[in-house]
XYZ file of C-alpha atoms in Angstrom:
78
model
C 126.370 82.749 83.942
C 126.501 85.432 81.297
C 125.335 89.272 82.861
C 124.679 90.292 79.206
C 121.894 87.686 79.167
C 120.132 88.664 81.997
C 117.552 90.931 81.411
C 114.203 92.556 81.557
C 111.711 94.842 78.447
C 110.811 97.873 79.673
C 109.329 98.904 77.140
C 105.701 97.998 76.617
C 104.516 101.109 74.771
C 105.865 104.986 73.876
C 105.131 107.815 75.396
C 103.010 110.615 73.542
C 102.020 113.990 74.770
C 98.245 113.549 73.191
C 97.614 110.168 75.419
C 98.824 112.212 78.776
C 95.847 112.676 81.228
C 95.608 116.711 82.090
C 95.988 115.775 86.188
C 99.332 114.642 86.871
C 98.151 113.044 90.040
C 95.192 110.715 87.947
C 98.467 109.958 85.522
C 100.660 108.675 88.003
C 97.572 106.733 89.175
C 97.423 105.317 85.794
C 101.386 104.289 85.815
C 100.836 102.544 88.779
C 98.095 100.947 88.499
C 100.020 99.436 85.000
C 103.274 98.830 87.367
C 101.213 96.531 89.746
C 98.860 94.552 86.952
C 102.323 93.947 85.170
C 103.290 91.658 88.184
C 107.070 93.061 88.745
C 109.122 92.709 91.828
C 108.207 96.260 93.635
C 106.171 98.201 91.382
C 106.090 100.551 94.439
C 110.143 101.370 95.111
C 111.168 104.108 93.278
C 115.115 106.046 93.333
C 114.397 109.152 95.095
C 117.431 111.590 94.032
C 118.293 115.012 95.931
C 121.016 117.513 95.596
C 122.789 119.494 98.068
C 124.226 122.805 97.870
C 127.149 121.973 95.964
C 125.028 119.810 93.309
C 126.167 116.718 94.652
C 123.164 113.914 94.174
C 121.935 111.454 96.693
C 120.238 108.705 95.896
C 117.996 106.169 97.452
C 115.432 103.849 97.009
C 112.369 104.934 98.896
C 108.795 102.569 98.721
C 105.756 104.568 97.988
C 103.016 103.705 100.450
C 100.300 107.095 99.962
C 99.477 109.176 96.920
C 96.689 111.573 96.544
C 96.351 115.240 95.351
C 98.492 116.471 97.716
C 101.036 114.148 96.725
C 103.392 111.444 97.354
C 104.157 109.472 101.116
C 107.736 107.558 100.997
C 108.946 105.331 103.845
C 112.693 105.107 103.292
C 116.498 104.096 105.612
C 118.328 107.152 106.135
């Protein structure tokens, strides 16, 4: 098996300021709502990234299970 030939598009269509909703919250709605109708693995994991005091990132991969105005709800392994 070849790596190079495994792969996935991304990209379906560009990004432009003018087609941004004004509500962050009812554009992430709109993202996910296109993340789950597109039928990938997961469309709710996400790479949640943190830095400490010295700048150093952590990573992980957290699963979105809430979102509303007052934001986003993560379950995640510490």
């Amino acid at each position: 098996m070849d790596l190079e030939d495994i792969r996935r598009e991304y990209l379906l269509d560009g990004l432009r300021r003018e087609s941004l909703k004004d509500n962050p919250h009812e554009q992430f709605q709109l993202w996910l709502a296109q993340a789950i109708e597109s039928e990938i693995p997961d469309p709710t994991a996400m790479t949640l990234a943190t830095v400490n005091t010295l700048g150093e990132p952590n990573l992980r991969i957290v699963l979105l299970k809430h979102s509303d105005e007052k934001g986003l709800v993560f379950y995640t392994l510490l």
